[in-house]
Amino acid sequence: MGCTSSHSARVEDEIPKSQSVIRSAVLIQKWYRRYLARAEARRRCTWTIFQSIEYAGEQNQLKLYNFFNNMLSQMDTDALGQPKILRALSVSQRPVLIDTKTLEEEDNELLRLSDPDTIEVESTYRGVHLTFPLTQAQLQSLIKSFKTKQVLTPLNQAQLQSLIKSFKTKQPLHAKYLIQLLLETRAALKQKANINYATTSIAKQMTVCGDLHGKLDDLYMIFHKNGLPSVHNPYIFNGDFVDRGRNSVEIAVILFTCFLINKNEVYLNRGNHEDHVMNLRYGFVKELVKKYSMHAKRVIRLFEDVFSWLPIATIIDHKILVVHGGVSDSVDLNFLATIDRHKFLSILHPPRGENDTANLTDMQLREWKQVLDILWSDPRGQHGCHDNTFRGGGSYFGPDVTDYILSKHKLKRIIRSHECKPEGYEFCHNNKVLTIFSASNYYEEGSNKGAYVKLHGPDLEYQMVQYMSSKGANRKVTFAQRVTRVESSAIINLREKILGSKTELLEEFRKLDPEQTGKVNQYKWCSVMGCVLDMDLPWRTLRPKLARCDENGMVAYETTFEEMRIYHRYSGNGPTVTEMLYRQKDNLETLFRILDRDNSGQISMEEFEEVIQLLVKQQNMNCPLDQISDIARSIDLNHDGRIDFNEFLEAFRIVDSFGKFSEVQQQDLKSISSLDSIMTMKNCSFSMGTKRRISNLDDIKEYRP
């Protein structure tokens, strides 16, 4: 009995212990799930911030031409009877009707302007030397050279691998060879139809890549994982090769080289960033000017023309439609196959009619609208088709529109790009629409994966391949650490946007605070932030990171700005003007580059004043003309009547009440301890962000951290 009693006692003791262990495990699980849920909520909130800021910029770009139409009529005309900006802009608009003779004259003029025989290759050039025609054997040799890092002789070597080797060592392709490559690409693209028809009958597969946006490491990653293009490994690159990233030229050169070697296995679709005006705003033109200074004008003009010859869609095995943006209920592929695509140097505005765009016929406007929809549209879960107000161009199309287009053209699925996705891809509309995005770390290091899709078999089954190419790819970073890093970057970007509207925000807050207590409730704070910034963000969730509350839950709205302000060393005309200029930096750069036809980085004082007047009127601001003239004169330091607009744009600063750099800017400069070291480091390679913040020695003297 004693033994039995002892055994029973032990069992009774063990039961509570096991229950305790289970309870502990359940609690840990609950805690961990809450932890992951909070991290996921932060990630989604961060994603919304980045996307809202990106699309707001695109919306402003598309509004730019309405802005011209509304405001330019109020400005003084030049000797030719029209504002200079409008005359400069019209250069990027082809006539809607163009005869064979005119087309030949245009070709001859382009060839004369970009004749590579007029350019000599310097003896000091150590980059790749191209010979034409390019071959597949040269392509294979090129990749071998890249892997072994051997130095190639400037003879008949494999060009593409030499390019990759050269680009990795930051040696740009010589302007002579770049122009030759572009001319060859242009001639080949002119033979292509508006819509490519690709087949998997030989390769039994097809690889589709999305946006690359100048991210060369991502293209290397794709080729490393999937192999180079060939008869047995065909590719479709679905637009947006350029802009935003640092290596747009190299991306374009490699893709064009692949296309020339494999004209029937490499398909290039046009994206919304293969557009001259988008290139003016989002960095590609600036990159070309930096890398090809004295030959920049002819290189830019040639790229502009080549982009206009890119096909606008590809159909795989008469089953899958591949387009950059999407569709709308008015899209007709048969109609699109008949238009003259090359007249659209920029999709942001229709081509010129006989006198202007007002004289376009309904048919001509229909052409432009359908191309705009193909390149700019986005899918949505709701039925129907309506204007894409988030971006400002193209359409939102629902699952019913997808079914209608697929049924109309006897297709099964749509592959599109155009939108960054956290996992690099996303299915919608009952898996009939696939979004594929190939630029990893698009917003910030760790913000998203890149992906491409391989299509296999007679039914073209999907195989998704994801990757993330980054310098820290080998370091183990937890999900929460990655979210924290990306979130910090998003909050910094959002704060900068908030500071650009500080005056308007304070004005609205004070209207809701008649007793001037400096506080409003959280609902009012969120409403003002959303209305003034015109951004649909989870403001209540973001509030703790942007402003402080008292013990009663009232928001001290002035803490939203944390005693930071925007400073520009050339502008002493008050915060309102400075904020307006800061807020319109992207529009300013676009307008300046439109006027800067010789790509010198300089415009006249008259042109500068004209642009500022345009923006002041568009913002409905009361800014006297003498203030605008003062700004212009203060920038013209050597009094030659010319203004370096790059220096002007880079001279904006986010500073505290003592005139010091913000915390982020101090981190960029923490390694600089003295002016002597600054002079020593003057020619060093800073990050792009640091270069934007440090325009010259005077700034550093004034803002030593």
XYZ file of C-alpha atoms in Angstrom:
705
model
C 0.000 0.000 0.000
C 2.838 2.280 0.838
C 4.288 1.790 -2.625
C 0.967 2.456 -4.275
C 0.418 5.550 -2.200
C 3.899 6.880 -3.047
C 3.363 6.312 -6.778
C 0.024 8.095 -6.668
C 1.630 11.039 -4.928
C 4.307 11.321 -7.591
C 1.679 11.272 -10.371
C -0.304 13.977 -8.607
C 2.867 16.085 -8.346
C 3.707 15.615 -12.023
C 0.292 16.695 -13.325
C 0.542 20.304 -12.079
C 4.113 20.540 -13.422
C 3.076 19.443 -16.927
C 0.137 21.847 -16.859
C 2.485 24.634 -15.844
C 4.790 23.832 -18.747
C 1.859 23.860 -21.183
C 0.574 27.134 -19.787
C 4.049 28.659 -20.150
C 4.325 27.431 -23.714
C 0.888 28.878 -24.554
C 1.843 32.225 -23.014
C 5.095 32.317 -24.958
C 3.226 31.493 -28.150
C 0.701 34.263 -27.514
C 3.459 36.743 -26.747
C 5.413 35.793 -29.860
C 2.342 35.992 -32.057
C 1.535 39.450 -30.684
C 5.164 40.433 -31.246
C 5.033 39.304 -34.880
C 1.616 40.902 -35.377
C 2.899 44.256 -34.105
C 5.983 43.975 -36.322
C 3.787 43.144 -39.318
C 1.522 46.117 -38.548
C 4.588 48.373 -38.429
C 5.826 46.919 -41.712
C 2.503 47.568 -43.435
C 2.366 51.084 -42.059
C 5.916 51.726 -43.280
C 5.031 50.336 -46.692
C 2.048 52.679 -46.922
C 4.284 55.671 -46.155
C 6.798 54.807 -48.864
C 4.105 54.082 -51.447
C 2.143 57.235 -50.662
C 5.238 59.419 -51.042
C 6.223 57.679 -54.296
C 2.781 57.935 -55.872
C 2.352 61.530 -54.727
C 5.495 62.359 -56.711
C 4.173 60.606 -59.808
C 0.847 62.364 -59.410
C 2.646 65.726 -59.318
C 4.556 64.769 -62.454
C 1.365 63.971 -64.344
C -0.233 67.180 -63.121
C 2.730 69.145 -64.430
C 1.248 69.508 -67.903
C -2.154 70.629 -66.649
C -0.121 73.050 -64.600
C 1.479 74.353 -67.812
C -1.849 74.729 -69.565
C -3.366 76.653 -66.670
C -0.468 78.974 -65.888
C 1.718 79.613 -68.922
C -0.889 81.804 -70.587
C -0.406 84.320 -67.751
C 3.341 84.652 -68.335
C 5.356 86.901 -70.603
C 6.224 85.460 -74.000
C 9.632 85.388 -75.634
C 10.633 86.694 -79.047
C 8.884 83.763 -80.724
C 5.601 84.592 -79.071
C 5.379 81.882 -76.405
C 6.841 81.133 -72.974
C 10.297 79.558 -73.082
C 9.254 76.584 -70.982
C 6.448 75.690 -73.369
C 8.754 76.046 -76.377
C 11.389 73.862 -74.706
C 8.773 71.271 -73.758
C 7.372 71.085 -77.303
C 10.671 69.616 -78.481
C 9.684 66.340 -76.774
C 6.325 66.217 -78.596
C 6.264 64.639 -82.054
C 3.535 65.665 -84.491
C 0.575 63.300 -84.418
C 0.702 63.020 -88.229
C 4.081 62.448 -89.846
C 4.724 61.515 -93.493
C 7.496 59.318 -94.877
C 9.590 62.262 -96.013
C 9.434 63.885 -92.580
C 10.350 60.581 -90.931
C 13.386 60.220 -93.197
C 14.457 63.778 -92.417
C 14.107 63.048 -88.705
C 16.217 59.901 -89.048
C 18.904 61.737 -90.980
C 19.008 64.541 -88.418
C 19.277 62.055 -85.558
C 22.075 60.158 -87.315
C 23.903 63.416 -88.019
C 23.609 64.506 -84.402
C 24.727 61.148 -83.000
C 27.347 60.119 -85.565
C 29.813 57.958 -83.572
C 32.558 58.507 -86.169
C 32.956 62.058 -84.877
C 33.988 60.733 -81.441
C 37.504 59.504 -80.775
C 38.362 56.908 -78.144
C 41.112 58.304 -75.942
C 44.280 56.294 -75.436
C 43.676 56.547 -71.689
C 40.324 54.729 -71.952
C 40.537 51.391 -70.117
C 36.958 50.239 -70.503
C 35.351 47.795 -72.926
C 35.836 48.187 -76.688
C 32.817 46.992 -78.661
C 32.737 45.534 -82.168
C 29.615 44.813 -84.190
C 27.732 42.623 -84.790
C 27.645 41.073 -81.332
C 27.439 37.285 -81.005
C 26.275 34.710 -78.479
C 29.832 33.339 -78.188
C 31.038 36.783 -77.174
C 28.303 36.930 -74.571
C 29.472 33.670 -72.944
C 33.095 34.829 -72.924
C 32.001 38.097 -71.339
C 30.338 36.356 -68.395
C 33.390 34.110 -67.880
C 35.570 37.208 -67.673
C 33.208 38.756 -65.130
C 33.382 35.686 -62.885
C 37.172 35.366 -63.042
C 37.701 39.140 -62.896
C 40.365 38.949 -65.586
C 41.306 42.021 -67.607
C 40.128 41.789 -71.206
C 42.117 43.049 -74.155
C 40.385 45.608 -76.394
C 40.016 43.138 -79.246
C 37.212 40.902 -80.484
C 36.255 39.690 -76.979
C 32.830 38.778 -75.661
C 31.226 42.185 -75.271
C 28.553 41.575 -72.689
C 30.855 39.964 -70.146
C 33.310 42.816 -70.668
C 30.494 45.253 -69.965
C 29.620 43.500 -66.727
C 33.277 43.482 -65.678
C 33.634 47.149 -66.593
C 30.450 48.223 -64.834
C 31.422 46.403 -61.648
C 34.605 48.476 -61.545
C 32.530 51.620 -62.210
C 34.061 52.212 -65.661
C 31.270 53.505 -67.927
C 31.133 52.423 -71.538
C 32.743 54.977 -73.837
C 30.306 57.383 -75.502
C 31.368 56.212 -78.975
C 30.435 52.597 -78.231
C 27.285 53.580 -76.362
C 26.048 55.579 -79.359
C 26.877 52.703 -81.717
C 24.947 50.337 -79.457
C 21.941 52.665 -79.298
C 21.866 53.114 -83.063
C 21.977 49.338 -83.577
C 19.216 48.873 -80.985
C 17.081 51.568 -82.587
C 17.381 49.947 -86.015
C 16.408 46.536 -84.588
C 13.476 47.912 -82.561
C 12.065 49.699 -85.617
C 11.554 46.261 -87.185
C 9.445 45.116 -84.217
C 5.667 45.374 -84.066
C 3.823 47.246 -81.325
C 2.980 43.908 -79.715
C 5.569 41.118 -79.503
C 4.431 37.530 -79.971
C 6.693 35.202 -77.992
C 6.671 31.418 -78.139
C 7.932 28.641 -75.877
C 7.803 26.021 -78.635
C 11.609 25.634 -78.662
C 12.723 26.498 -75.115
C 9.622 25.092 -73.363
C 10.015 27.950 -70.886
C 9.983 31.740 -70.576
C 11.343 34.065 -67.882
C 9.584 37.360 -67.147
C 11.349 40.101 -65.168
C 9.727 43.233 -63.767
C 11.025 46.700 -62.869
C 14.814 46.946 -62.391
C 15.128 50.726 -61.962
C 18.881 50.929 -62.418
C 19.670 48.252 -59.803
C 22.534 46.406 -61.462
C 23.028 43.917 -58.611
C 19.504 42.616 -59.180
C 20.184 41.984 -62.870
C 23.397 40.169 -61.922
C 21.400 38.092 -59.440
C 18.839 37.122 -62.089
C 21.534 36.054 -64.543
C 23.394 34.179 -61.792
C 20.290 32.232 -60.777
C 18.634 31.822 -64.150
C 21.397 32.022 -66.739
C 21.969 34.332 -69.678
C 19.421 34.760 -72.470
C 19.692 32.209 -75.275
C 17.548 30.214 -77.677
C 16.805 27.793 -74.847
C 16.437 30.494 -72.168
C 14.257 33.343 -73.496
C 13.454 36.459 -71.426
C 10.868 39.216 -71.296
C 11.973 42.407 -69.522
C 8.785 44.242 -68.671
C 9.836 47.902 -68.630
C 11.192 50.434 -66.124
C 14.833 49.592 -66.741
C 15.956 53.111 -65.779
C 15.465 55.925 -63.216
C 15.832 55.941 -59.402
C 18.825 53.561 -59.275
C 22.475 54.514 -59.806
C 23.208 52.208 -62.748
C 20.420 52.856 -65.221
C 22.876 53.315 -68.101
C 24.515 49.959 -67.396
C 21.158 48.195 -67.117
C 20.068 49.611 -70.478
C 23.369 48.716 -72.141
C 23.306 45.104 -70.930
C 19.649 44.600 -71.887
C 20.151 46.151 -75.320
C 23.229 43.965 -75.840
C 21.251 40.867 -74.893
C 18.502 41.948 -77.286
C 20.883 42.483 -80.201
C 22.496 39.069 -79.696
C 19.145 37.291 -79.230
C 16.556 39.310 -81.165
C 14.035 36.456 -81.117
C 14.668 35.362 -77.530
C 14.825 38.691 -75.655
C 11.682 40.841 -75.579
C 11.780 44.392 -74.235
C 8.514 46.068 -73.210
C 8.227 49.786 -72.629
C 7.498 50.962 -69.088
C 6.211 54.282 -67.817
C 9.813 55.303 -67.006
C 11.014 54.792 -70.562
C 9.794 58.329 -70.998
C 11.860 61.472 -71.518
C 9.981 63.667 -69.041
C 10.025 60.974 -66.334
C 13.777 60.672 -66.944
C 14.154 64.410 -66.360
C 12.596 64.067 -62.917
C 13.707 60.672 -61.622
C 17.426 60.683 -62.309
C 18.257 59.050 -65.638
C 19.034 62.310 -67.460
C 21.111 63.448 -64.484
C 23.044 60.161 -64.592
C 23.720 60.572 -68.324
C 24.945 64.135 -67.818
C 27.267 62.983 -65.031
C 28.739 60.034 -66.956
C 28.846 61.512 -70.462
C 29.185 65.266 -69.843
C 30.467 66.551 -73.207
C 28.477 63.980 -75.225
C 25.396 64.083 -72.983
C 23.178 65.991 -75.422
C 23.447 63.435 -78.221
C 23.271 60.449 -75.832
C 20.122 61.803 -74.146
C 18.486 62.533 -77.495
C 19.266 59.028 -78.732
C 17.964 57.306 -75.597
C 14.806 59.407 -75.882
C 14.239 58.130 -79.409
C 15.146 54.495 -78.658
C 12.634 54.390 -75.796
C 9.876 55.572 -78.135
C 10.487 52.516 -80.354
C 10.105 49.950 -77.566
C 7.085 47.631 -78.039
C 4.241 48.180 -75.588
C 3.194 44.568 -74.922
C 4.167 40.913 -75.410
C 1.824 37.931 -75.780
C 3.191 34.483 -74.847
C 1.807 31.498 -76.788
C -1.456 33.383 -77.359
C -2.238 32.764 -73.675
C -0.573 35.364 -71.460
C -0.528 39.124 -71.962
C 2.582 40.848 -70.553
C 2.268 44.631 -70.152
C 3.983 47.058 -67.818
C 0.995 48.674 -66.113
C -2.277 46.945 -66.882
C -5.466 47.369 -68.865
C -8.722 49.294 -68.831
C -12.196 48.581 -70.164
C -11.346 50.603 -73.306
C -8.095 48.800 -74.168
C -8.194 47.086 -77.552
C -5.056 45.122 -78.442
C -6.029 44.975 -82.105
C -6.298 48.754 -82.176
C -2.994 49.205 -80.290
C -1.269 46.977 -82.838
C -2.011 49.556 -85.559
C -0.883 52.829 -83.941
C 2.390 54.664 -84.562
C 4.022 54.104 -81.182
C 7.196 56.085 -81.786
C 5.424 59.444 -81.772
C 5.067 59.156 -77.985
C 8.425 60.440 -76.747
C 6.582 61.066 -73.493
C 3.327 59.400 -72.491
C 2.572 62.156 -69.985
C 0.969 64.268 -72.701
C -0.497 63.527 -76.122
C 1.489 64.348 -79.274
C 0.962 67.676 -81.006
C -1.936 68.189 -83.352
C -1.695 70.360 -86.443
C -1.232 73.401 -84.220
C -1.469 72.096 -80.657
C -2.991 69.304 -78.556
C -6.390 70.991 -78.583
C -6.760 70.080 -82.272
C -6.364 66.324 -81.799
C -9.182 64.158 -83.114
C -11.078 61.679 -80.933
C -9.160 58.845 -82.608
C -5.797 60.437 -81.819
C -6.785 61.013 -78.182
C -7.975 57.407 -78.022
C -4.527 56.221 -79.130
C -2.812 58.239 -76.407
C -5.292 57.188 -73.702
C -4.884 53.490 -74.477
C -1.082 53.676 -74.383
C -1.356 55.612 -71.097
C -3.594 52.871 -69.662
C -1.227 50.098 -70.770
C 1.762 51.757 -69.068
C 0.200 53.363 -65.977
C -2.813 51.313 -64.792
C -3.087 49.290 -61.552
C -5.411 46.424 -60.555
C -7.872 46.829 -57.683
C -10.168 44.390 -55.894
C -13.348 46.370 -56.614
C -15.260 45.805 -59.838
C -15.290 48.423 -62.554
C -12.792 50.769 -64.164
C -12.094 54.327 -63.078
C -9.322 56.922 -63.080
C -6.173 56.078 -61.147
C -6.293 59.013 -58.744
C -3.485 57.656 -56.565
C -0.908 57.973 -59.342
C -2.720 60.632 -61.333
C -2.670 58.693 -64.628
C -3.948 55.463 -66.122
C -6.863 53.486 -64.659
C -7.829 51.218 -61.795
C -9.210 47.996 -63.246
C -11.222 45.423 -61.327
C -11.558 41.640 -61.749
C -14.521 42.094 -64.091
C -12.384 44.245 -66.421
C -9.665 41.569 -66.367
C -12.211 38.898 -67.309
C -13.584 41.109 -70.081
C -10.175 41.807 -71.672
C -9.042 38.173 -71.403
C -12.301 36.909 -72.893
C -12.278 39.528 -75.662
C -8.791 38.546 -76.834
C -9.031 34.828 -75.961
C -6.243 34.990 -73.389
C -5.917 33.324 -69.991
C -3.777 35.540 -67.730
C -2.038 38.909 -67.396
C 1.497 39.500 -66.100
C 2.292 43.095 -65.228
C 4.825 45.058 -63.149
C 4.711 48.765 -62.175
C 4.094 48.225 -58.429
C 6.653 47.331 -55.774
C 5.519 44.349 -53.688
C 6.993 43.217 -50.327
C 7.599 39.674 -51.603
C 8.530 40.751 -55.143
C 5.264 39.434 -56.589
C 1.541 39.318 -55.878
C -1.488 37.554 -57.376
C -4.924 39.142 -57.643
C -8.200 38.853 -59.596
C -8.580 35.129 -58.883
C -4.920 34.528 -59.777
C -5.499 35.843 -63.300
C -3.252 38.884 -62.748
C 0.342 38.527 -61.522
C 2.409 41.548 -60.510
C 6.165 40.911 -60.787
C 8.760 43.385 -59.452
C 12.473 42.628 -59.812
C 14.156 45.521 -57.947
C 14.899 44.392 -54.393
C 15.532 46.928 -51.594
C 13.543 49.410 -53.662
C 12.600 51.868 -50.937
C 15.323 51.044 -48.413
C 17.746 48.250 -47.591
C 15.560 45.300 -46.593
C 12.279 46.905 -47.649
C 11.315 44.257 -50.212
C 12.425 41.189 -52.115
C 12.863 41.110 -55.853
C 11.389 38.319 -57.977
C 11.054 36.938 -61.468
C 8.705 34.288 -62.823
C 9.537 31.260 -64.976
C 6.792 29.817 -67.158
C 6.983 26.072 -67.846
C 5.106 23.461 -69.819
C 2.189 23.615 -72.247
C 0.011 25.348 -69.637
C 2.728 27.911 -68.790
C 2.738 27.093 -65.090
C 4.269 29.703 -62.776
C 7.504 29.179 -60.840
C 8.299 32.190 -58.656
C 11.945 32.917 -57.794
C 12.686 35.453 -55.041
C 15.950 37.078 -53.996
C 17.402 40.055 -52.161
C 20.687 41.435 -53.436
C 22.425 43.629 -50.895
C 25.819 44.138 -49.338
C 24.474 42.813 -46.055
C 22.814 39.777 -47.599
C 25.102 37.392 -45.712
C 24.375 38.936 -42.328
C 21.536 37.423 -40.353
C 18.998 40.159 -39.679
C 15.769 39.375 -37.869
C 12.398 40.389 -39.246
C 11.958 42.937 -36.448
C 15.411 44.442 -37.039
C 14.676 44.829 -40.737
C 11.300 46.431 -39.982
C 12.916 48.867 -37.530
C 15.544 49.929 -40.063
C 13.033 50.446 -42.868
C 10.563 52.152 -40.535
C 13.194 54.690 -39.442
C 13.905 55.590 -43.057
C 10.189 55.956 -43.830
C 9.633 58.251 -40.831
C 12.561 60.448 -41.911
C 11.078 60.779 -45.413
C 7.674 61.551 -43.959
C 9.101 64.188 -41.609
C 10.757 65.925 -44.551
C 7.432 66.023 -46.370
C 5.736 67.361 -43.232
C 8.326 70.131 -42.882
C 7.644 71.145 -46.470
C 4.080 72.027 -45.429
C 4.823 73.347 -41.936
C 3.255 76.774 -42.460
C -0.004 75.351 -43.857
C -0.207 72.725 -41.117
C 0.288 75.249 -38.325
C -2.326 77.518 -39.874
C -4.894 74.697 -39.896
C -4.012 73.564 -36.366
C -4.462 77.089 -35.024
C -7.874 77.377 -36.665
C -8.923 74.366 -34.569
C -7.276 75.838 -31.468
C -9.050 79.207 -30.959
C -7.735 79.573 -27.412
C -4.173 79.034 -28.647
C -3.399 76.288 -26.147
C -1.031 74.610 -28.590
C -3.079 71.399 -28.352
C -5.791 69.616 -30.306
C -7.370 66.218 -29.858
C -6.016 63.259 -31.801
C -8.926 63.171 -34.241
C -8.340 66.789 -35.283
C -4.586 66.249 -35.525
C -5.089 63.255 -37.814
C -7.631 65.119 -39.945
C -5.325 68.104 -40.483
C -2.341 65.912 -41.345
C -4.345 63.926 -43.889
C -6.038 66.924 -45.516
C -3.039 69.254 -45.806
C -0.545 66.605 -46.942
C -3.175 64.827 -49.051
C -1.871 61.459 -47.883
C -4.134 58.621 -46.776
C -1.960 57.231 -43.964
C -2.757 55.601 -40.596
C -2.075 58.877 -38.800
C -3.354 57.666 -35.422
C -0.834 54.835 -35.525
C 1.949 57.183 -36.651
C 1.172 59.898 -34.112
C 3.499 58.578 -31.324
C 6.431 58.783 -33.743
C 5.580 62.280 -34.946
C 4.087 64.270 -32.062
C 3.680 64.136 -28.272
C 0.480 63.892 -26.234
C -0.233 65.154 -22.716
C -1.737 63.039 -19.946
C -5.248 63.822 -21.254
C -4.502 62.534 -24.749
C -4.313 66.002 -26.331
C -1.687 66.398 -29.067
C 0.845 69.227 -28.705
C 0.787 69.930 -32.425
C 3.937 72.061 -32.531
C 5.954 69.009 -31.448
C 5.100 67.566 -34.860
C 7.961 69.659 -36.205
C 10.368 68.948 -33.309
C 11.914 72.391 -33.629
C 13.229 71.495 -37.095
C 12.984 73.739 -40.092
C 13.962 73.911 -43.739
C 16.849 76.208 -44.521
C 18.247 77.362 -47.844
C 21.329 79.551 -47.675
C 20.277 81.516 -50.765
C 16.778 82.387 -49.558
C 16.151 84.939 -46.860
C 12.575 85.541 -47.911
C 10.825 83.831 -45.026
C 9.701 80.281 -44.284
C 6.715 80.288 -46.637
C 8.758 80.818 -49.822
C 11.495 78.431 -48.665
C 8.963 75.712 -47.856
C 7.267 76.164 -51.212
C 10.567 75.814 -53.044
C 11.515 72.769 -50.978
C 8.122 71.173 -51.551
C 8.447 71.760 -55.301
C 12.068 70.583 -55.616
C 11.199 67.757 -57.992
C 9.057 69.982 -60.190
C 11.783 72.628 -60.136
C 14.395 70.130 -61.293
C 12.129 68.891 -64.082
C 11.466 72.428 -65.330
C 15.117 73.431 -65.055
C 16.253 70.385 -67.045
C 13.627 71.063 -69.711
C 15.118 74.528 -70.162
C 18.707 73.269 -69.963
C 18.836 71.936 -73.520
C 22.652 71.890 -73.642
C 22.853 69.954 -70.331
C 25.308 72.448 -68.872
C 23.568 72.490 -65.489
C 22.982 76.218 -65.881
C 20.068 78.403 -66.930
C 19.715 82.154 -67.304
C 18.419 84.351 -64.485
C 15.415 85.175 -66.663
C 14.559 81.479 -67.040
C 15.019 80.897 -63.310
C 12.682 83.766 -62.438
C 10.126 82.499 -64.962
C 10.050 79.043 -63.339
C 9.732 80.468 -59.805
C 6.908 82.784 -60.923
C 5.157 79.785 -62.420
C 5.316 77.866 -59.151
C 4.301 80.854 -57.031
C 1.171 81.340 -59.139
C 0.374 77.640 -59.062
C 0.625 77.691 -55.255
C -1.576 80.812 -55.042
C 1.105 82.530 -53.003
C 1.549 86.249 -52.574
C 5.237 86.589 -53.401
C 6.374 89.945 -54.842
C 8.456 89.801 -58.000
C 11.319 91.616 -56.291
C 11.669 88.699 -53.844
C 11.982 86.287 -56.769
C 14.604 88.566 -58.328
C 16.475 88.699 -55.012
C 16.623 84.895 -54.918
C 17.977 84.809 -58.473
C 20.606 87.496 -57.831
C 21.787 85.825 -54.625
C 22.496 82.605 -56.560
C 24.362 84.336 -59.389
C 27.570 84.620 -57.369
C 29.867 85.565 -60.261
C 27.311 87.965 -61.805
C 27.442 86.407 -65.266
C 23.650 86.096 -65.588
C 23.774 82.276 -65.346
C 22.546 80.102 -62.451
C 23.828 76.665 -61.439
C 20.468 75.050 -60.663
C 22.058 71.836 -59.341
C 23.791 73.848 -56.635
C 20.545 75.646 -55.843
C 18.571 72.395 -55.479
C 21.248 70.729 -53.348
C 21.531 73.666 -50.942
C 18.336 72.862 -48.998
C 18.906 71.744 -45.429
C 16.847 70.296 -42.595
C 18.233 72.099 -39.518
C 17.283 72.558 -35.860
C 16.571 75.837 -34.115
C 20.313 76.427 -33.673
C 21.013 75.975 -37.375
C 22.651 72.573 -36.964
C 22.179 69.544 -39.159
C 19.436 67.103 -38.318
C 20.454 63.871 -36.619
C 20.646 62.009 -39.932
C 22.863 64.668 -41.480
C 25.136 64.619 -38.423
C 25.551 60.870 -38.832
C 26.611 61.433 -42.433
C 29.280 63.892 -41.288
C 30.384 62.369 -37.966
C 33.619 61.097 -39.516
C 34.599 64.637 -40.554
C 36.384 66.261 -37.618
C 37.988 69.344 -39.148
C 38.060 71.557 -42.193
C 41.493 70.150 -43.007
C 40.036 66.664 -43.249
C 37.209 68.044 -45.348
C 39.698 69.488 -47.801
C 41.487 66.143 -47.868
C 38.195 64.298 -48.459
C 36.933 66.762 -51.014
C 37.339 64.299 -53.872
C 36.305 61.204 -51.927
C 33.265 59.143 -52.822
C 30.359 60.010 -50.526
C 26.988 58.299 -50.562
C 24.338 59.873 -52.772
C 22.416 61.081 -49.705
C 25.524 62.720 -48.264
C 26.312 64.385 -51.567
C 22.847 65.907 -51.592
C 23.412 67.313 -48.106
C 26.934 68.620 -48.676
C 26.966 70.886 -51.707
C 30.216 72.703 -51.034
C 32.704 73.818 -48.387
C 30.635 76.850 -47.370
C 27.793 74.609 -46.182
C 30.130 72.577 -43.998
C 31.724 75.673 -42.518
C 28.316 77.053 -41.668
C 26.905 73.803 -40.280
C 29.808 72.083 -38.583
C 28.165 69.451 -36.289
